[in-house]
Short mmCIF file of C-alpha atoms and ligand atoms in Angstrom, two decimals:
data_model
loop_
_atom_site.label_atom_id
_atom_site.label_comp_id
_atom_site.label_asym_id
_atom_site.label_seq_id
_atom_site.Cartn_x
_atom_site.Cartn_y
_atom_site.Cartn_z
CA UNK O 1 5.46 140.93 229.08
CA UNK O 2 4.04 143.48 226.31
CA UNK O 3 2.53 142.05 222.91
CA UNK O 4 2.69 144.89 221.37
CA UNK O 5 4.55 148.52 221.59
CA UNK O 6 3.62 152.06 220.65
CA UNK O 7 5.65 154.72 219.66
CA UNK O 8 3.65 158.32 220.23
CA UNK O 9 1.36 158.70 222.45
CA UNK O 10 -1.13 160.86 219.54
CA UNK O 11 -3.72 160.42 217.70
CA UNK O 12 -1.77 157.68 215.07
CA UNK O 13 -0.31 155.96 218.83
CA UNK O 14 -3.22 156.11 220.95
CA UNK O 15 -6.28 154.65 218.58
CA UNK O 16 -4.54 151.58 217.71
CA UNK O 17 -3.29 150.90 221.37
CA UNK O 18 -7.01 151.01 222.41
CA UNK O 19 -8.03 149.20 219.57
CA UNK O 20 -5.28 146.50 219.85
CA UNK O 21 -5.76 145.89 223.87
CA UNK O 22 -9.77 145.77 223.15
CA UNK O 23 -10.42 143.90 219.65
CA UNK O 24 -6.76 141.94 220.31
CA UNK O 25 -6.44 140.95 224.17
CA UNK O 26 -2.94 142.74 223.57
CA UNK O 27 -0.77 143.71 225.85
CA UNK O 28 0.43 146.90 224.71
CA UNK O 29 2.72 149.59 225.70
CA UNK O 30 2.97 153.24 224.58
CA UNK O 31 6.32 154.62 224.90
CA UNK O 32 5.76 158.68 224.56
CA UNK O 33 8.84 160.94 225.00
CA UNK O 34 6.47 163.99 225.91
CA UNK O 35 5.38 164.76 229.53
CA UNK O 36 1.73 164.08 228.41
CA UNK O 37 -0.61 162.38 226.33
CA UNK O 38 -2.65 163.34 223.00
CA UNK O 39 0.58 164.23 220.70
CA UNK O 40 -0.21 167.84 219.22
CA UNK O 41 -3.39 167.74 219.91
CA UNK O 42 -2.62 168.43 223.58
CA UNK O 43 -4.54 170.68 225.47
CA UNK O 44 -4.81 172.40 229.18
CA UNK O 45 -5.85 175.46 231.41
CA UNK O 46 -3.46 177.60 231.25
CA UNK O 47 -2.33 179.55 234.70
CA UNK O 48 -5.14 181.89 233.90
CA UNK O 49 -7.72 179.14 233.61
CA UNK O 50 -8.06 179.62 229.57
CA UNK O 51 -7.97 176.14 228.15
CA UNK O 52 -5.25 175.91 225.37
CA UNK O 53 -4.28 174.23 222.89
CA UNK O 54 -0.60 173.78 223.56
CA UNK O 55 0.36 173.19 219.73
CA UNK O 56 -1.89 175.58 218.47
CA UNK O 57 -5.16 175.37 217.24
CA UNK O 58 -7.23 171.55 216.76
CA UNK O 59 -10.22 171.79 215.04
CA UNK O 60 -11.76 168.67 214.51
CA UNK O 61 -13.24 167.55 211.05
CA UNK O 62 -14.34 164.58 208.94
CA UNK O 63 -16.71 163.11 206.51
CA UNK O 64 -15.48 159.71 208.04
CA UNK O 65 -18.67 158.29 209.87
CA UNK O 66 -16.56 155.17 211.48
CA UNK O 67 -13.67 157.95 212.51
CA UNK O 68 -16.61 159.95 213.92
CA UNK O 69 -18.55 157.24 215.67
CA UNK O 70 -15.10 155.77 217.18
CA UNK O 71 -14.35 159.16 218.83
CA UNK O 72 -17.85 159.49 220.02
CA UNK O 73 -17.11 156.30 222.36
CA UNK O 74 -14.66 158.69 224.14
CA UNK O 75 -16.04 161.91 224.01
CA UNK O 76 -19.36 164.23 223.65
CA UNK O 77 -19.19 167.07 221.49
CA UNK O 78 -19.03 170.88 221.03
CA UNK O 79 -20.32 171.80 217.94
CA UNK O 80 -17.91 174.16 216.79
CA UNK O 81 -17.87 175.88 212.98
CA UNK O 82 -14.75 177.39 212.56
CA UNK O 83 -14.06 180.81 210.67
CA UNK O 84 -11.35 182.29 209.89
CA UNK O 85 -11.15 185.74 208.46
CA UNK O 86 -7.73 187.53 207.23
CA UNK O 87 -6.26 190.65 208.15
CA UNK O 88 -5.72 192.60 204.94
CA UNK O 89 -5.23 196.10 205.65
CA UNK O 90 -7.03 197.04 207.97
CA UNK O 91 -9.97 195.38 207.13
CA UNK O 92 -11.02 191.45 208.14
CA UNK O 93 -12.04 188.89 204.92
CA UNK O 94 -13.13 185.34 205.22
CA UNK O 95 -10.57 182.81 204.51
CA UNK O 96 -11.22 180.75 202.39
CA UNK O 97 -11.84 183.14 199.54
CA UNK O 98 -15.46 183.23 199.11
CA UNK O 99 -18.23 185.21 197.47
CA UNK O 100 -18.85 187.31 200.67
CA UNK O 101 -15.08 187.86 200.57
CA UNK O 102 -15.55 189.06 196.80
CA UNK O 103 -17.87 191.84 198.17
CA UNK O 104 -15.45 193.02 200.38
CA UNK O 105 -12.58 193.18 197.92
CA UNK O 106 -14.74 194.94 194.94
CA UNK O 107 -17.10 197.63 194.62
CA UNK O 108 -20.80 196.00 194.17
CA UNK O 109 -21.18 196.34 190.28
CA UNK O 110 -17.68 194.52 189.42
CA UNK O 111 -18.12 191.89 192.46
CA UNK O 112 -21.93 190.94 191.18
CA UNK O 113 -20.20 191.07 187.37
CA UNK O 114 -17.15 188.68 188.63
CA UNK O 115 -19.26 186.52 190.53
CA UNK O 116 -21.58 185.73 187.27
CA UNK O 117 -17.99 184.72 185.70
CA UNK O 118 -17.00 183.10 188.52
CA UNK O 119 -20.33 180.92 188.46
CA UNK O 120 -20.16 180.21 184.84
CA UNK O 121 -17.03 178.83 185.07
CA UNK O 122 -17.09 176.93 188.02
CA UNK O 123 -20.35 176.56 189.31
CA UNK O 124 -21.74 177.12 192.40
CA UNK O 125 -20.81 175.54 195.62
CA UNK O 126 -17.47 174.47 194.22
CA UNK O 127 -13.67 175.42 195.24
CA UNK O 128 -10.76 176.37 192.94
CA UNK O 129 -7.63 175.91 194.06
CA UNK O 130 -5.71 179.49 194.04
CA UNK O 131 -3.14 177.96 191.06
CA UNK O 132 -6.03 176.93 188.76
CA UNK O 133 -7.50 180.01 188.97
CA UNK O 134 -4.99 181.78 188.47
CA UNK O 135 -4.88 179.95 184.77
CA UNK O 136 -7.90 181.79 183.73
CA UNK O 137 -7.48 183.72 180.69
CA UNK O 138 -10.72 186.13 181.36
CA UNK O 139 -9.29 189.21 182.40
CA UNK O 140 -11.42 189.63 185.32
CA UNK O 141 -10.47 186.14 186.53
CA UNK O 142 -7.10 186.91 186.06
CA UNK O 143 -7.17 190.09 188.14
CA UNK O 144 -9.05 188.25 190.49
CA UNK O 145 -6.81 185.53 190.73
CA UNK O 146 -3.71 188.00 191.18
CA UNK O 147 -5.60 189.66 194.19
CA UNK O 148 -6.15 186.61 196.22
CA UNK O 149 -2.57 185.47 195.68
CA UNK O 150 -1.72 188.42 196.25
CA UNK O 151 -3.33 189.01 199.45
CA UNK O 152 -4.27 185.74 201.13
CA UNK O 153 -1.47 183.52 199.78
CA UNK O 154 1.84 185.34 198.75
CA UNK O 155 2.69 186.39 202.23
CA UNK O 156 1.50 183.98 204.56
CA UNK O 157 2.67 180.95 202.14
CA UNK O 158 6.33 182.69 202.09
CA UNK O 159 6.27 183.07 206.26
CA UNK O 160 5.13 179.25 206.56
CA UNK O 161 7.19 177.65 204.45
CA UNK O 162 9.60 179.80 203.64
CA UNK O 163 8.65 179.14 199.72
CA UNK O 164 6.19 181.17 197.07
CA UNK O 165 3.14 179.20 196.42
CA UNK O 166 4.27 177.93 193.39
CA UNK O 167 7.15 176.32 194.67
CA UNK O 168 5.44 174.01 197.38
CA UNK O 169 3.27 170.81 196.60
CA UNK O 170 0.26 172.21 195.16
CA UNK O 171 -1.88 170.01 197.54
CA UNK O 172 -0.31 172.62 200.52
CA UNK O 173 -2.91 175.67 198.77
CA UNK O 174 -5.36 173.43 197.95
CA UNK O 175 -6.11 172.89 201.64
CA UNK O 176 -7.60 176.21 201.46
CA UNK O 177 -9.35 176.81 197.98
CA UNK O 178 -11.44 179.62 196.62
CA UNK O 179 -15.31 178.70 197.43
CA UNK O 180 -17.74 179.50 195.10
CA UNK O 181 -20.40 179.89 197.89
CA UNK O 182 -21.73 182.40 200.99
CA UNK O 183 -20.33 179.95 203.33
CA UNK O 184 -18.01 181.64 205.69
CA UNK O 185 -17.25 178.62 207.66
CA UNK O 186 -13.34 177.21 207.01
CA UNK O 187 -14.20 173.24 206.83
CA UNK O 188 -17.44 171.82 205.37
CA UNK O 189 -17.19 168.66 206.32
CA UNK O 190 -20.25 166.47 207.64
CA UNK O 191 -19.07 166.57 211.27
CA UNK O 192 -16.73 169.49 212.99
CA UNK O 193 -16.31 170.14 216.24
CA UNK O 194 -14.19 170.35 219.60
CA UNK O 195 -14.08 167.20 222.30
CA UNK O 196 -16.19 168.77 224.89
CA UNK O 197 -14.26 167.78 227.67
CA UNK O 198 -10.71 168.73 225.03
CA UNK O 199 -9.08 166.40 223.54
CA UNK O 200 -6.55 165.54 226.36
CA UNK O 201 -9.70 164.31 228.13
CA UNK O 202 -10.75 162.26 224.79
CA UNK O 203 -7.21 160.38 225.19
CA UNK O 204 -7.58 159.71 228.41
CA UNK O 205 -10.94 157.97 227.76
CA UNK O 206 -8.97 155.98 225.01
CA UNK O 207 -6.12 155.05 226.88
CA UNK O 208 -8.06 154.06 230.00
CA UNK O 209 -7.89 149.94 229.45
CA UNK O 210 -6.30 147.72 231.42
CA UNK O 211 -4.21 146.44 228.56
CA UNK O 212 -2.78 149.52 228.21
CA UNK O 213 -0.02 150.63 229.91
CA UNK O 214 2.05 153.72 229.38
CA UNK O 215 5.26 155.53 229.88
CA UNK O 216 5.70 158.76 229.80
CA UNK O 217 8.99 161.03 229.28
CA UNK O 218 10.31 157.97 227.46
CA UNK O 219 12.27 158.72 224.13
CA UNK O 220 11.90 155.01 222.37
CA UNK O 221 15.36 155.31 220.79
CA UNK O 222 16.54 154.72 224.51
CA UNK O 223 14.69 151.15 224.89
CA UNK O 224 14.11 149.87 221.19
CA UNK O 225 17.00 148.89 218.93
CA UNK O 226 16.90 148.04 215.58
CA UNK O 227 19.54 145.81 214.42
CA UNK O 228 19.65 143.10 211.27
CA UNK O 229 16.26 142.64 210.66
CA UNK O 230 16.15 141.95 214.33
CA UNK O 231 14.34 144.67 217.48
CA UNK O 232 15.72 144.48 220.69
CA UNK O 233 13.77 146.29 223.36
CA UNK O 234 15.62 147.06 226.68
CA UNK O 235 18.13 144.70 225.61
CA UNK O 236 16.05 141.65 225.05
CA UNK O 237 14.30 140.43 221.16
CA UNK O 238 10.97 141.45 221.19
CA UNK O 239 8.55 139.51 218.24
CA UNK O 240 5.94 141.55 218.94
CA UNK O 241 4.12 144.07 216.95
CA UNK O 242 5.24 147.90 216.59
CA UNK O 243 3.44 150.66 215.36
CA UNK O 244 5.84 154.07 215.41
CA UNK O 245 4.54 157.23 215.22
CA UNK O 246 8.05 159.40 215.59
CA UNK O 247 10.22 160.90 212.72
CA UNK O 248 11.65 157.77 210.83
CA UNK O 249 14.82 159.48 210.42
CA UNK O 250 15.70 159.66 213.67
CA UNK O 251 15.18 155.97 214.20
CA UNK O 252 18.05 155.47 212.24
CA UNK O 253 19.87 158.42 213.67
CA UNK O 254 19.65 160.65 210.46
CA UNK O 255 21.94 158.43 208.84
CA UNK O 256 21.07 160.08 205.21
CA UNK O 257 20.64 163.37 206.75
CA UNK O 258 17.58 164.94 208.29
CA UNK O 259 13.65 164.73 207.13
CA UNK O 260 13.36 168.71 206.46
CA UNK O 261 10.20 169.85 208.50
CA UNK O 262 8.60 173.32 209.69
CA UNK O 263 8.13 173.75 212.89
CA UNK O 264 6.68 176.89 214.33
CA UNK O 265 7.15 179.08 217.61
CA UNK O 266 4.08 179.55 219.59
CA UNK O 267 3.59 182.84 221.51
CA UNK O 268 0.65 182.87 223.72
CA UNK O 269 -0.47 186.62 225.37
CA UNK O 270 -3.51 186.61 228.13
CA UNK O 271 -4.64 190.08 227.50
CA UNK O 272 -7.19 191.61 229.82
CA UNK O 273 -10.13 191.62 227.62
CA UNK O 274 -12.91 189.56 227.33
CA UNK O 275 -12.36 189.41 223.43
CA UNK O 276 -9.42 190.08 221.72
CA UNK O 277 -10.97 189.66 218.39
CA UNK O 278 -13.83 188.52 216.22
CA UNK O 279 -13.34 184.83 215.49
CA UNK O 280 -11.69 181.96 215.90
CA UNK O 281 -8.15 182.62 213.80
CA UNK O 282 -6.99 185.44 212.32
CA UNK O 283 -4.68 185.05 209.53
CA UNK O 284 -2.02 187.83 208.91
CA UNK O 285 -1.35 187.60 205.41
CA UNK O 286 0.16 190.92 203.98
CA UNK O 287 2.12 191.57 207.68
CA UNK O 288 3.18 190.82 210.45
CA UNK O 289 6.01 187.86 211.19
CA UNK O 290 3.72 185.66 212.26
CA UNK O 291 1.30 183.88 210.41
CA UNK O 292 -1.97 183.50 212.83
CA UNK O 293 -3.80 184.08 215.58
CA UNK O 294 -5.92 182.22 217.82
CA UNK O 295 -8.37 183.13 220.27
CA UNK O 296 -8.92 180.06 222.55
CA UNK O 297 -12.42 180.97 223.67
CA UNK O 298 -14.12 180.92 220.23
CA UNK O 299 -12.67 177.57 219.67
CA UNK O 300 -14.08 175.62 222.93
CA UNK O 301 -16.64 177.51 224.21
CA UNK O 302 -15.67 178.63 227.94
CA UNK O 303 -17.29 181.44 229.11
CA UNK O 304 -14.40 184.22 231.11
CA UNK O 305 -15.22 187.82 231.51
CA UNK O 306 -12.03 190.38 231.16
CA UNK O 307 -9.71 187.48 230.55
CA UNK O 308 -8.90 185.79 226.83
CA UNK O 309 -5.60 184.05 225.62
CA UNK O 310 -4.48 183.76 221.94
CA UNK O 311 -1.49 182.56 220.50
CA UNK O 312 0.80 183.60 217.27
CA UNK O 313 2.22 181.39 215.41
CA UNK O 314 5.93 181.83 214.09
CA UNK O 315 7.33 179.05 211.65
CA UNK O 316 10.82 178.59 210.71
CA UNK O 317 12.99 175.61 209.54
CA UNK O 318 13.11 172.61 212.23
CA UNK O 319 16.87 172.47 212.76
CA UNK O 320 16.86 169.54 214.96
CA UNK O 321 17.69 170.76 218.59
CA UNK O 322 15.80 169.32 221.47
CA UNK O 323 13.48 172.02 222.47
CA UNK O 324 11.79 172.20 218.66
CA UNK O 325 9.25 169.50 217.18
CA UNK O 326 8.41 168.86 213.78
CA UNK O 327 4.94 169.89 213.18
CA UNK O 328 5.01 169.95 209.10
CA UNK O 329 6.63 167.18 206.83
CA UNK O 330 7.80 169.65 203.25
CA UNK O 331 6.54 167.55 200.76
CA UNK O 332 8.62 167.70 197.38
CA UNK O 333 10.03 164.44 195.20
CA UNK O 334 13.29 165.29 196.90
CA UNK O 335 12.20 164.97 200.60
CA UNK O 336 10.28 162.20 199.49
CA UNK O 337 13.14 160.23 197.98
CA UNK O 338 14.82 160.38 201.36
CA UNK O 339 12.22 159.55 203.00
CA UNK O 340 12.14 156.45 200.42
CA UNK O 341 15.46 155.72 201.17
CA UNK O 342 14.55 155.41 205.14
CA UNK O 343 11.34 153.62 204.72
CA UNK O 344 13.64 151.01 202.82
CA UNK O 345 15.39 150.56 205.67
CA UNK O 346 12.34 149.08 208.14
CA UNK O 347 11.29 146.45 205.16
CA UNK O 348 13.40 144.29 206.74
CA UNK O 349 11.71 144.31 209.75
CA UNK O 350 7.85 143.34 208.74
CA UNK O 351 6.61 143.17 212.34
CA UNK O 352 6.99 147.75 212.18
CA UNK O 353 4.58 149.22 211.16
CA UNK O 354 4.95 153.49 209.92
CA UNK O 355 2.11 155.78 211.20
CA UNK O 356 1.15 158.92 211.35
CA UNK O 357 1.98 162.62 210.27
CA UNK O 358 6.18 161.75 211.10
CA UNK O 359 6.46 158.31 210.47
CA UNK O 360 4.34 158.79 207.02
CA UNK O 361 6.10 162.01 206.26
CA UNK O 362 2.56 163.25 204.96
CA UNK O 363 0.40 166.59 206.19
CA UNK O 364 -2.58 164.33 207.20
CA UNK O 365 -5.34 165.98 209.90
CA UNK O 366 -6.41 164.49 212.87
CA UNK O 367 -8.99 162.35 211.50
CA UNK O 368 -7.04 160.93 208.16
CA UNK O 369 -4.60 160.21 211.17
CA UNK O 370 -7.73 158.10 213.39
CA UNK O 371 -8.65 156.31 209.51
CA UNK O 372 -5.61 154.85 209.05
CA UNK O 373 -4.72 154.15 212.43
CA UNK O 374 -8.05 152.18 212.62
CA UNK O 375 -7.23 150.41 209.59
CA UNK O 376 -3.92 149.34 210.63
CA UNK O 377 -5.74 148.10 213.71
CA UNK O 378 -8.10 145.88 211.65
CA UNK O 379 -5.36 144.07 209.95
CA UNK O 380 -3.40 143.67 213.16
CA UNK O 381 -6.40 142.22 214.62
CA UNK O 382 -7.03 139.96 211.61
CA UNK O 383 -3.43 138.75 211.91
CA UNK O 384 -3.70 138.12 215.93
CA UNK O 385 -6.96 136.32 215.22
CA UNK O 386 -5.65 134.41 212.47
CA UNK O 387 -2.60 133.47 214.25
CA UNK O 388 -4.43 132.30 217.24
CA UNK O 389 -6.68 129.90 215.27
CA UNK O 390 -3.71 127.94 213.59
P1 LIG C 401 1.48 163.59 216.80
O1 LIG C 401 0.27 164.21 217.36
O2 LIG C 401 2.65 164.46 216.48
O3 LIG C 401 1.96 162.45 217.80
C1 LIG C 401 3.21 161.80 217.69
C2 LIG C 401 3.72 161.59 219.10
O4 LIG C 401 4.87 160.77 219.03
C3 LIG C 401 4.14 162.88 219.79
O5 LIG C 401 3.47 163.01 221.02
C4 LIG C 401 5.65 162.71 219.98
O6 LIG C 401 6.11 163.29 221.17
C5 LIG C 401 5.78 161.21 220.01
N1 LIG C 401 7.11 160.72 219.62
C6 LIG C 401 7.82 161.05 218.53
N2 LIG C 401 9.02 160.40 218.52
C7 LIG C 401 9.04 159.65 219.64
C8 LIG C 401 9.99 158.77 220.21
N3 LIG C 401 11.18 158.54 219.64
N4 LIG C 401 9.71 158.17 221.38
C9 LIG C 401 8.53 158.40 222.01
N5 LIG C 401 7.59 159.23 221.53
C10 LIG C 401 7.84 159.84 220.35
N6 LIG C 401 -5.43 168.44 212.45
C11 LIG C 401 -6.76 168.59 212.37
O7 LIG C 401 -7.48 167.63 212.03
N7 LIG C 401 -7.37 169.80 212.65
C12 LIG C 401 -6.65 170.88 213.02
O8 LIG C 401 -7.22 171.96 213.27
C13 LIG C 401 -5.23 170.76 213.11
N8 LIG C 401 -4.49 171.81 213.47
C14 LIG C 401 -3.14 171.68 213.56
C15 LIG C 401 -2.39 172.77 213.94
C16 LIG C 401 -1.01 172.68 214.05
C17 LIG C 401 -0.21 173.88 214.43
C18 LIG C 401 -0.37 171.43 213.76
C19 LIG C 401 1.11 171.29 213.86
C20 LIG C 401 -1.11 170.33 213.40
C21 LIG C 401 -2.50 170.43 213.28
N9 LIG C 401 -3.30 169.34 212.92
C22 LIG C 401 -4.65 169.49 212.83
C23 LIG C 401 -2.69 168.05 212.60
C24 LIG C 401 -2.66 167.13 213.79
O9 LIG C 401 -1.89 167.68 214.83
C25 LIG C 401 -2.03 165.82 213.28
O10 LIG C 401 -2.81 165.23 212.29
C26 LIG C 401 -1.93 164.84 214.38
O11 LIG C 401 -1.17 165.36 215.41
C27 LIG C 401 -1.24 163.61 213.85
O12 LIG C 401 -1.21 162.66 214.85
P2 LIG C 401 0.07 161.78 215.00
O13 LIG C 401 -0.26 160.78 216.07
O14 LIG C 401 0.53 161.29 213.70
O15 LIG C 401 1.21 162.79 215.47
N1 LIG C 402 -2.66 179.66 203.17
C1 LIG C 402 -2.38 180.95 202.82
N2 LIG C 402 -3.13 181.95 203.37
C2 LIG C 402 -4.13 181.71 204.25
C3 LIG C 402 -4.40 180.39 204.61
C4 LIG C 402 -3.64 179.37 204.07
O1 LIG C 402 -1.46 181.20 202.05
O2 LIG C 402 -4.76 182.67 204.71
C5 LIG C 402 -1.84 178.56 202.56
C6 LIG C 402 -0.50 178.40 203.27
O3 LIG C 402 0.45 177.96 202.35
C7 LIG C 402 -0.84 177.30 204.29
C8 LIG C 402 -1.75 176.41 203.45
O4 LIG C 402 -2.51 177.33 202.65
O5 LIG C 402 0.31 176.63 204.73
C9 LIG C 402 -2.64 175.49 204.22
O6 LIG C 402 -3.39 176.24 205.16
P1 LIG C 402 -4.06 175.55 206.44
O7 LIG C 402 -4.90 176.58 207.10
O8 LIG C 402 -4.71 174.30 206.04
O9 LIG C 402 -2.77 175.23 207.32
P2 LIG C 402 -2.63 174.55 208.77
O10 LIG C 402 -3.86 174.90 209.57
O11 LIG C 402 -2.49 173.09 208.51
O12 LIG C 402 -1.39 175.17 209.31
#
């Protein structure tokens, strides 16, 4: 009856289902254990009327053009720039460390001395990740380095992952480098922005073909079984394709032990004020148990007098239990060896397929996620129409 079956009904799931039912003529069904559509990027009014973002703040971003033009089939778009500015004492400092942030943190002499330094090592318009600058030997580097690790790392890196910079994946930091530059904004890619409609509306669009169908509240481990190189699905062989999107771990019922992952507690407050605070997200980074906030307002644009929500964020370890999720894969040649061990394990089955931020174990954003996923789809659809032509 189905071609082809989805595991997740995010961004990974839901661009090749649209892509395989258009470009394809599949048949495909999404099986998505969730209550709703658009994975973490899920978003709703609240019982206030704020729209949310249920999993805590989605900006989108991307130098991809085809990622961008794709989207743009299922949604218009707010332009958005996001900043975020740290909470260091009393006093707020744009995150990423910039040049503007250097004027806040020195007196004007020593900033407009450091920034020379800064200049004539780097350049301008570049970014340093926090760990390479803290190799600089000048002494003014060096205390500079020590004061944004200090202040915008340390503390926030130890709540999040429970781990000093030094001891995650250095690619973690290097999300967030220090920017040689004026530019306050947090992402510089080409194209940034927020669906205009959300991005629960932008699924909808995608999902909205009649060769899609989908189930909701329906954990694939109860219909899909993997056994000898063979998949069953509600009892019966299926040869189609399948593209998963879950943890791979628990498709083989953490039989080496579980994928460790952060996942994080979201706390949203609707106080009665029209603004709670400046921009978009606030990090916390020398207090506080939680790591952020976000104000929803800044992020999509509606308009509310006397009425705002934000939400804190609260990571911890993901133990496992049914009421947490997964949200980040802990990347380290440990985790990744079991991960190895469990990606072994589906190269007997060549019709699977692994995508997305679970299935990959990798801390990919939304549009790395829409890349690959449309990528996969091309050499799906270069299979089906090479299959049909023999
Ligand atoms: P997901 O969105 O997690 O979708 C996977 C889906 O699979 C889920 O809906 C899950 O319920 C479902 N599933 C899992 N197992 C099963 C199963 N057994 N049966 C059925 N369904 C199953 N990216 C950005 O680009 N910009 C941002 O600002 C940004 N902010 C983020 C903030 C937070 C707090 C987090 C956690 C992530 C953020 N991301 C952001 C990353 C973004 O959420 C991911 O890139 C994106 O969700 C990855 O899409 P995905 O489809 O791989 O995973
Ligand atoms: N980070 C930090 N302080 C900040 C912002 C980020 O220490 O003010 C570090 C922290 O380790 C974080 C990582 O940089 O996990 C990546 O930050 P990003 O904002 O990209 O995280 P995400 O939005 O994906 O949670």
């Amino acid at each position: 009856m189905f071609d082809s079956l989805i595991v997740g009904c995010g961004m990974a799931g839901a661009v090749v289902a649209r892509e395989l039912a258009e470009r394809a003529n599949k048949k495909v069904l999404v099986l998505e254990m969730r209550n709703h559509i658009a994975g973490n990027a899920f978003d709703l009014l609240d019982k206030d009327g704020i729209f949310i973002h249920q999993y805590g703040p989605h900006i989108f971003h991307t130098n991809h053009q085809r990622v961008f033009d794709y989207l743009t089939r299922f949604t218009a778009w707010r332009d958005y720039q996001h900043e975020v500015v740290a909470a260091i004492y009393g006093s707020l400092m744009p995150v990423p460390f910039n040049l503007n942030s250097l004027y806040l943190a020195y007196d004007g002499d020593k900033a407009a001395r450091v920034e020379q330094k800064l200049i004539a090592a780097f350049g301008m318009g570049t970014k340093i990740p926090i760990l390479e600058l803290r190799r600089q030997t000048d002494p003014e580097l060096e205390e500079l380095a020590d004061y944004i690790y200090r202040n915008i790392f340390l503390y926030y890196t130890q709540k999040q992952w429970g781990l000093a910079p030094e001891e995650i994946d250095p690619s973690v930091t290097e999300r967030v480098p220090v920017f040689i530059s004026y530019d306050n904004r947090y992402f510089q890619d080409t194209h940034q922005g927020i669906p205009a409609e959300g991005y629960t509306a932008l699924f909808r669009n995608m999902l909205d073909h009649p060769n899609i169908e989908l189930r909701l509240d329906t954990d694939a481990r109860q219909v899909l079984r993997l056994e000898s190189g063979q998949v069953f699905f509600e009892g019966r062989p299926f040869q189609g394709t399948i593209v998963y999107s879950g943890s791979i771990d628990e498709l083989y019922d953490c039989r080496f032990g579980r994928l460790p992952y952060r996942t994080l507690d979201f706390v949203f407050e609707t106080p009665a004020l029209t603004w709670f605070q400046p921009k978009g997200t606030v990090n916390y980074t020398v207090d506080q148990d939680f790591t952020r906030i976000t104000e929803f307002k800044h992020l999509t644009g509606q308009e509310k007098e006397g009425i705002t929500t934000i939400v804190k964020e609260y990571p911890r370890s993901y133990t496992g239990t049914e009421s947490e999720t997964p949200y980040y894969p802990i990347e380290n040649p440990e985790n990744r060896a079991l991960y190895n061990r469990y990606k072994s394990l589906t190269e007997e089955i060549p019709q699977l397929y692994l995508l997305g931020r679970l299935a990959e174990y990798q801390y990919y954003n939304m549009d790395v996620i829409a890349k690959k996923a449309l990528e996969l789809a091309d050499t799906l659809v270069s299979h089906a129409q090479n299959g049909s032509q023999e």
